[in-house]
Tab-separated table of C-alpha atoms and ligand atoms in Angstrom:
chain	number	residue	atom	x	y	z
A	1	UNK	CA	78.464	78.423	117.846
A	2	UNK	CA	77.653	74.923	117.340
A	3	UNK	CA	81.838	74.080	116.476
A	4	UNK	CA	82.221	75.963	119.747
A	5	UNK	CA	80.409	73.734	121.615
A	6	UNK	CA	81.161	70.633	119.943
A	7	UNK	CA	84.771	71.006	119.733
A	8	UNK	CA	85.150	72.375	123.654
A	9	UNK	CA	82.790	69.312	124.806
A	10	UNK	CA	85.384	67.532	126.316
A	11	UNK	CA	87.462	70.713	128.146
A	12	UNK	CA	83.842	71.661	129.781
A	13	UNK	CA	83.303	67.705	130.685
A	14	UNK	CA	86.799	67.939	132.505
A	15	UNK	CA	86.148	71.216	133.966
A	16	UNK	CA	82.767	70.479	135.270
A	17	UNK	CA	84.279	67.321	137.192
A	18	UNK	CA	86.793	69.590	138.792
A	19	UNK	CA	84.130	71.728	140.076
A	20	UNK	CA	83.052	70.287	143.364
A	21	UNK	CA	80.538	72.667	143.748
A	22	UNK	CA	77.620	70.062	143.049
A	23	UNK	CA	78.507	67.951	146.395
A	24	UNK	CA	76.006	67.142	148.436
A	25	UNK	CA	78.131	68.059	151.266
A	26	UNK	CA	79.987	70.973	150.200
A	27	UNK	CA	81.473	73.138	152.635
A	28	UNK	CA	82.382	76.915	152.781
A	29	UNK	CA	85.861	76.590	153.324
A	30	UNK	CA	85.760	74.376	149.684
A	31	UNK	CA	83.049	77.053	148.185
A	32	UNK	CA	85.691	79.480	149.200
A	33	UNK	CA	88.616	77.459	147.523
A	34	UNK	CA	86.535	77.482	144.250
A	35	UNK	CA	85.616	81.008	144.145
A	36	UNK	CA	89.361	82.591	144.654
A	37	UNK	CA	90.503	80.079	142.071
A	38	UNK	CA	87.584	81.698	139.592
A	39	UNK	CA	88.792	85.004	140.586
A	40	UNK	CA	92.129	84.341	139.898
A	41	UNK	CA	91.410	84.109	136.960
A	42	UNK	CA	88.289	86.262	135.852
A	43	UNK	CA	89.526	89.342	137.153
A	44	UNK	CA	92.908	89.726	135.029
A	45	UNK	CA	90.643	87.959	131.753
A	46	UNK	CA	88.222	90.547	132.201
A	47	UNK	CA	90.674	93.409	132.295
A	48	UNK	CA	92.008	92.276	129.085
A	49	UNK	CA	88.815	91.932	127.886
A	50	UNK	CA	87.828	95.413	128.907
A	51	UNK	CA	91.061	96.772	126.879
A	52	UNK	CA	89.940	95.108	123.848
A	53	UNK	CA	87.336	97.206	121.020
A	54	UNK	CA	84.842	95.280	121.555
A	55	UNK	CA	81.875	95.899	119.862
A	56	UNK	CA	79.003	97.995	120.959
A	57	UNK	CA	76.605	95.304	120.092
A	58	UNK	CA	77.906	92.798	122.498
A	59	UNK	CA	76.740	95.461	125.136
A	60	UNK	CA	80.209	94.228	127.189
A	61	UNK	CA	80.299	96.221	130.278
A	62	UNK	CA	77.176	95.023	131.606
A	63	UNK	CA	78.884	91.433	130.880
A	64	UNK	CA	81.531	92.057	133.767
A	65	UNK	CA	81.856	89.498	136.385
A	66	UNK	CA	84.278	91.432	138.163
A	67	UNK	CA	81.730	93.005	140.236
A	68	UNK	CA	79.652	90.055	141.427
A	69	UNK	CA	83.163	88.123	142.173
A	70	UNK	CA	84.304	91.042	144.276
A	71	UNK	CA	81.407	91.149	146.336
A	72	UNK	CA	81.103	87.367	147.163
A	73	UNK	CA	85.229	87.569	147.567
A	74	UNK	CA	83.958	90.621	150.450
A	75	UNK	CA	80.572	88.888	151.690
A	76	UNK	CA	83.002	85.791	152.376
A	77	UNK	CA	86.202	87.805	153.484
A	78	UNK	CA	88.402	86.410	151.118
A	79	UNK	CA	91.321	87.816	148.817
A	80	UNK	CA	93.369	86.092	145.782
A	81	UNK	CA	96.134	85.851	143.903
A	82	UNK	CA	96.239	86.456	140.040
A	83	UNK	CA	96.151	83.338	137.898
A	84	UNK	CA	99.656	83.712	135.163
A	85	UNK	CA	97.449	83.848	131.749
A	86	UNK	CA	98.662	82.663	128.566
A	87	UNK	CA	100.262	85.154	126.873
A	88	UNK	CA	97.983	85.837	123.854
A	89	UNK	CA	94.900	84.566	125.608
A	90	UNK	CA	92.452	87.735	125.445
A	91	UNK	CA	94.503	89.823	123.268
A	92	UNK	CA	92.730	89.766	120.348
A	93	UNK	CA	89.440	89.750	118.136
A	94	UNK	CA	87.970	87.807	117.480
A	95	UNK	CA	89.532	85.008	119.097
A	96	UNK	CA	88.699	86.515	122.126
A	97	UNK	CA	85.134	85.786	121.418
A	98	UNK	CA	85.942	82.348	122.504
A	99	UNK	CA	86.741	83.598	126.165
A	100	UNK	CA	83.465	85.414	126.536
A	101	UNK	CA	82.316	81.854	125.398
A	102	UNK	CA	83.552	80.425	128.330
A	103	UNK	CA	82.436	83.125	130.595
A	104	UNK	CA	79.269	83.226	129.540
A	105	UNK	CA	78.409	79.776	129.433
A	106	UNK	CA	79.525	79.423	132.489
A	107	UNK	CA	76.252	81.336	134.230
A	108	UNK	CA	74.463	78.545	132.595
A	109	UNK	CA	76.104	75.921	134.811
A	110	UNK	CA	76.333	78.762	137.204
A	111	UNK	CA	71.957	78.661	137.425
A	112	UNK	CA	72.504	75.068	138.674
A	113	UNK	CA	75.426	75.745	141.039
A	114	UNK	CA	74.034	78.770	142.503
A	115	UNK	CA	70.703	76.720	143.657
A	116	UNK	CA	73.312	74.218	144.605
A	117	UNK	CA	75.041	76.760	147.303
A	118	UNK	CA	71.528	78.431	148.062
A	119	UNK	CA	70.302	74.859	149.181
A	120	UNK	CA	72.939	73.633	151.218
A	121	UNK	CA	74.931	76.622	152.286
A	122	UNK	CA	72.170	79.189	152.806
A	123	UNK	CA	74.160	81.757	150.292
A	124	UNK	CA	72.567	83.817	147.297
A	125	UNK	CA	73.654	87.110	145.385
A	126	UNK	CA	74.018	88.990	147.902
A	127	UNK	CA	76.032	86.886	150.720
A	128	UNK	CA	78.400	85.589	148.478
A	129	UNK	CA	76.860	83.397	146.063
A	130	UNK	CA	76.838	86.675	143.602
A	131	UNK	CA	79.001	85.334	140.533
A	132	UNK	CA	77.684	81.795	140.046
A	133	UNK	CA	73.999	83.373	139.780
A	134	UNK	CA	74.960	84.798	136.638
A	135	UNK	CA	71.945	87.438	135.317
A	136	UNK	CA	69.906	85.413	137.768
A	137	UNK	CA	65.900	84.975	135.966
A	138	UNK	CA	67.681	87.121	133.338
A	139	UNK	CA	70.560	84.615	132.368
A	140	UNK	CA	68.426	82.826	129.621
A	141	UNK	CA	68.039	85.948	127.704
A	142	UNK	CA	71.457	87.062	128.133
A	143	UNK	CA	72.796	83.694	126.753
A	144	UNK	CA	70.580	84.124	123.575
A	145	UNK	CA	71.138	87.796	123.064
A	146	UNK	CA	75.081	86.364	123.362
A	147	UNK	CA	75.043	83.462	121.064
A	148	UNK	CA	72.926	86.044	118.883
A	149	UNK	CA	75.844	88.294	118.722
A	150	UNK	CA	78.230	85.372	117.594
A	151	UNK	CA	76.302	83.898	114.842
A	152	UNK	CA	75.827	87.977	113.937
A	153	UNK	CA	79.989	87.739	113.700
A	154	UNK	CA	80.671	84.823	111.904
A	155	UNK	CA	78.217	85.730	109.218
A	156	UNK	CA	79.900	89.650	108.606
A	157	UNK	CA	82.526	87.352	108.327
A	158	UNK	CA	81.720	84.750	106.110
A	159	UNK	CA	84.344	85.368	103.241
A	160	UNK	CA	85.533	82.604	101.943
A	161	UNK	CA	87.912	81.264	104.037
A	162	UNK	CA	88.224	83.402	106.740
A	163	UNK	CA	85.096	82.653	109.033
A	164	UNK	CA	86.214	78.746	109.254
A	165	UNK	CA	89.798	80.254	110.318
A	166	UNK	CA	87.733	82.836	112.380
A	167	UNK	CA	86.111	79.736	114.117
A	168	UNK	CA	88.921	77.977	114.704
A	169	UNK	CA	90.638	80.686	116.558
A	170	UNK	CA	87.917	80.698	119.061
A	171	UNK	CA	88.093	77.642	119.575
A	172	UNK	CA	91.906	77.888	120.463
A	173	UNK	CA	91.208	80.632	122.599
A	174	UNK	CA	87.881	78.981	124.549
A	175	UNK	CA	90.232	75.729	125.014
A	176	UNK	CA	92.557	78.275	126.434
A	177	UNK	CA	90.374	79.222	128.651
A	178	UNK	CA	88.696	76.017	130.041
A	179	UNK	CA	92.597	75.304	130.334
A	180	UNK	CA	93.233	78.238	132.598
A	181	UNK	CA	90.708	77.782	135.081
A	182	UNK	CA	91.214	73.842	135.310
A	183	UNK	CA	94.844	75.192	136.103
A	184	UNK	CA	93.849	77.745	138.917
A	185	UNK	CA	91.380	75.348	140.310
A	186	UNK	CA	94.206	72.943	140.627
A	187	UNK	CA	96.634	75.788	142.525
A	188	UNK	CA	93.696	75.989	145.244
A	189	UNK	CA	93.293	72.139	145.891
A	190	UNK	CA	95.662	69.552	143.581
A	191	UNK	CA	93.785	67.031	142.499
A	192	UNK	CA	93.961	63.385	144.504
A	193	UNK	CA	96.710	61.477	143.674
A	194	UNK	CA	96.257	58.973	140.459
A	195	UNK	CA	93.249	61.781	139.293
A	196	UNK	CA	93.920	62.766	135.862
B	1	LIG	C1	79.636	72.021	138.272
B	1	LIG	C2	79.961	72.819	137.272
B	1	LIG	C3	79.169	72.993	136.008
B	1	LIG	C4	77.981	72.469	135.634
B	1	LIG	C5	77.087	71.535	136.406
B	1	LIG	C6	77.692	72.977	134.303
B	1	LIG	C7	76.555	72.711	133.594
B	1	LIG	C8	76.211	73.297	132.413
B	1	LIG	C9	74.919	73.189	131.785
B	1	LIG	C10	73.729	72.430	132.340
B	1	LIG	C11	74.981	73.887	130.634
B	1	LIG	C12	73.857	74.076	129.635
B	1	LIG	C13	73.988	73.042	128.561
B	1	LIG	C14	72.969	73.226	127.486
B	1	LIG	O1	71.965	73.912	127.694
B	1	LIG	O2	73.204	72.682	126.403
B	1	LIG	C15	76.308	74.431	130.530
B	1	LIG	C16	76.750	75.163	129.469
B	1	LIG	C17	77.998	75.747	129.411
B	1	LIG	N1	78.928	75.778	130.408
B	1	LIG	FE1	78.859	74.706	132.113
B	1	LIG	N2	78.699	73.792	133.909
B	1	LIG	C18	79.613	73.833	134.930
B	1	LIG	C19	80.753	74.558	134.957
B	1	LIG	C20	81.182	75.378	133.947
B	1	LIG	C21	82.350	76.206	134.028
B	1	LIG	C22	83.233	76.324	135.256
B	1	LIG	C23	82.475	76.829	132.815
B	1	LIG	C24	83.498	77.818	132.352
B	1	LIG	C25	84.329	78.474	133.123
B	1	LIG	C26	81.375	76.381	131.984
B	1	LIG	C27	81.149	76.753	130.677
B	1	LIG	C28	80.033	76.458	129.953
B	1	LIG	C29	79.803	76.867	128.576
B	1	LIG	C30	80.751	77.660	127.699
B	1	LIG	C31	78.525	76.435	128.241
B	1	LIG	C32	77.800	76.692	126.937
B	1	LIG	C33	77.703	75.476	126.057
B	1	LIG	C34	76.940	75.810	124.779
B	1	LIG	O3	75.715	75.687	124.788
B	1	LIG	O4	77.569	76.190	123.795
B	1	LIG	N3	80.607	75.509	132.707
B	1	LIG	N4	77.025	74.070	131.638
């Protein structure tokens, strides 16, 4: 967990600056822009996700974003377009741990964004602001039980070799994934020109 974290640093950095959901004068028409681009790509991850065998313990189902993203995507009368994934990206264990990385972490940011949106455009779980609220007062203890589950992985499997190359191949696939939604949040609104 800790490589995880350390070695995606700089992709969550990036992707946090391309987020312009912290604004003080954020608008719905630019909340709107953000949320379709997350869609875009959450809702194909997640059905690759959901075609994976993932383990019991990792309790997956109720880790669906699909739902909340659908019903902020109504509450807002909005649609989207599919985001083109990489190939391999969510195709197999356990690199695809390192996508549910990225999803998961991302209701941590999400309990700062969605007081963000509650503050300045009146919207909470259930008019829209659904997805970035994560498991809400619950979100703390779903991160734990999470990175719980991934140090319970890398230790079954901690033969020689094979957990570092284990690691490693998350962190491919959680790059990967930072990657994908910095790309889909570019579709919606290209960054200014000379931006990185
Ligand atoms: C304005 C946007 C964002 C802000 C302000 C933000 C902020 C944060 C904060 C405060 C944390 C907790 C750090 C800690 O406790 O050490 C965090 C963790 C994390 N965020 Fe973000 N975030 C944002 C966007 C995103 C997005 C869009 C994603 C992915 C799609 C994401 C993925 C993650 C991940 C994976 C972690 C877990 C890091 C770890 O502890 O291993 N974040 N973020």
């Amino acid at each position: 967990m800790e490589r995880l974290k350390h070695e995606t640093r700089a992709e969550h950095l990036a992707l946090e600056a391309r987020v312009p959901l912290m604004q003080p004068g954020l608008t719905v028409p630019q909340y709107a822009q953000v949320l379709r681009a997350f869609a875009s790509v959450v809702l194909p991850l997640e059905q690759r996700l959901a075609a994976l065998p993932l383990p019991d313990a990792l309790k997956y189902p109720a880790r669906r974003h699909t739902p909340a993203l659908q019903a902020d995507l109504a509450a807002l009368g909005l649609d989207f377009l599919p985001h083109p994934l990489p190939e391999t990206l969510a195709t197999s264990l356990p690199a695809a741990y390192g996508t549910l990385y990225v999803l998961e972490g991302s209701t941590l940011g999400g309990q700062l964004i969605s007081r963000h949106l509650k503050k300045h455009l009146n919207l909470d779980g259930t008019s829209g602001a659904a997805y970035f609220s994560g498991y809400g007062p619950d979100t703390g203890r779903q991160w734990r039980a999470f990175t719980q589950f991934m140090r319970d992985a890398e230790r079954e499997a901690a033969q020689p070799g094979w957990a570092d190359a284990m690691v490693q191949d998350m962190v491919q696939e959680a790059r990967a994934a930072f990657a994908v939604f910095a790309a889909a949040l570019l579709a919606v609104a290209p960054a200014p020109r000379g931006a990185a």
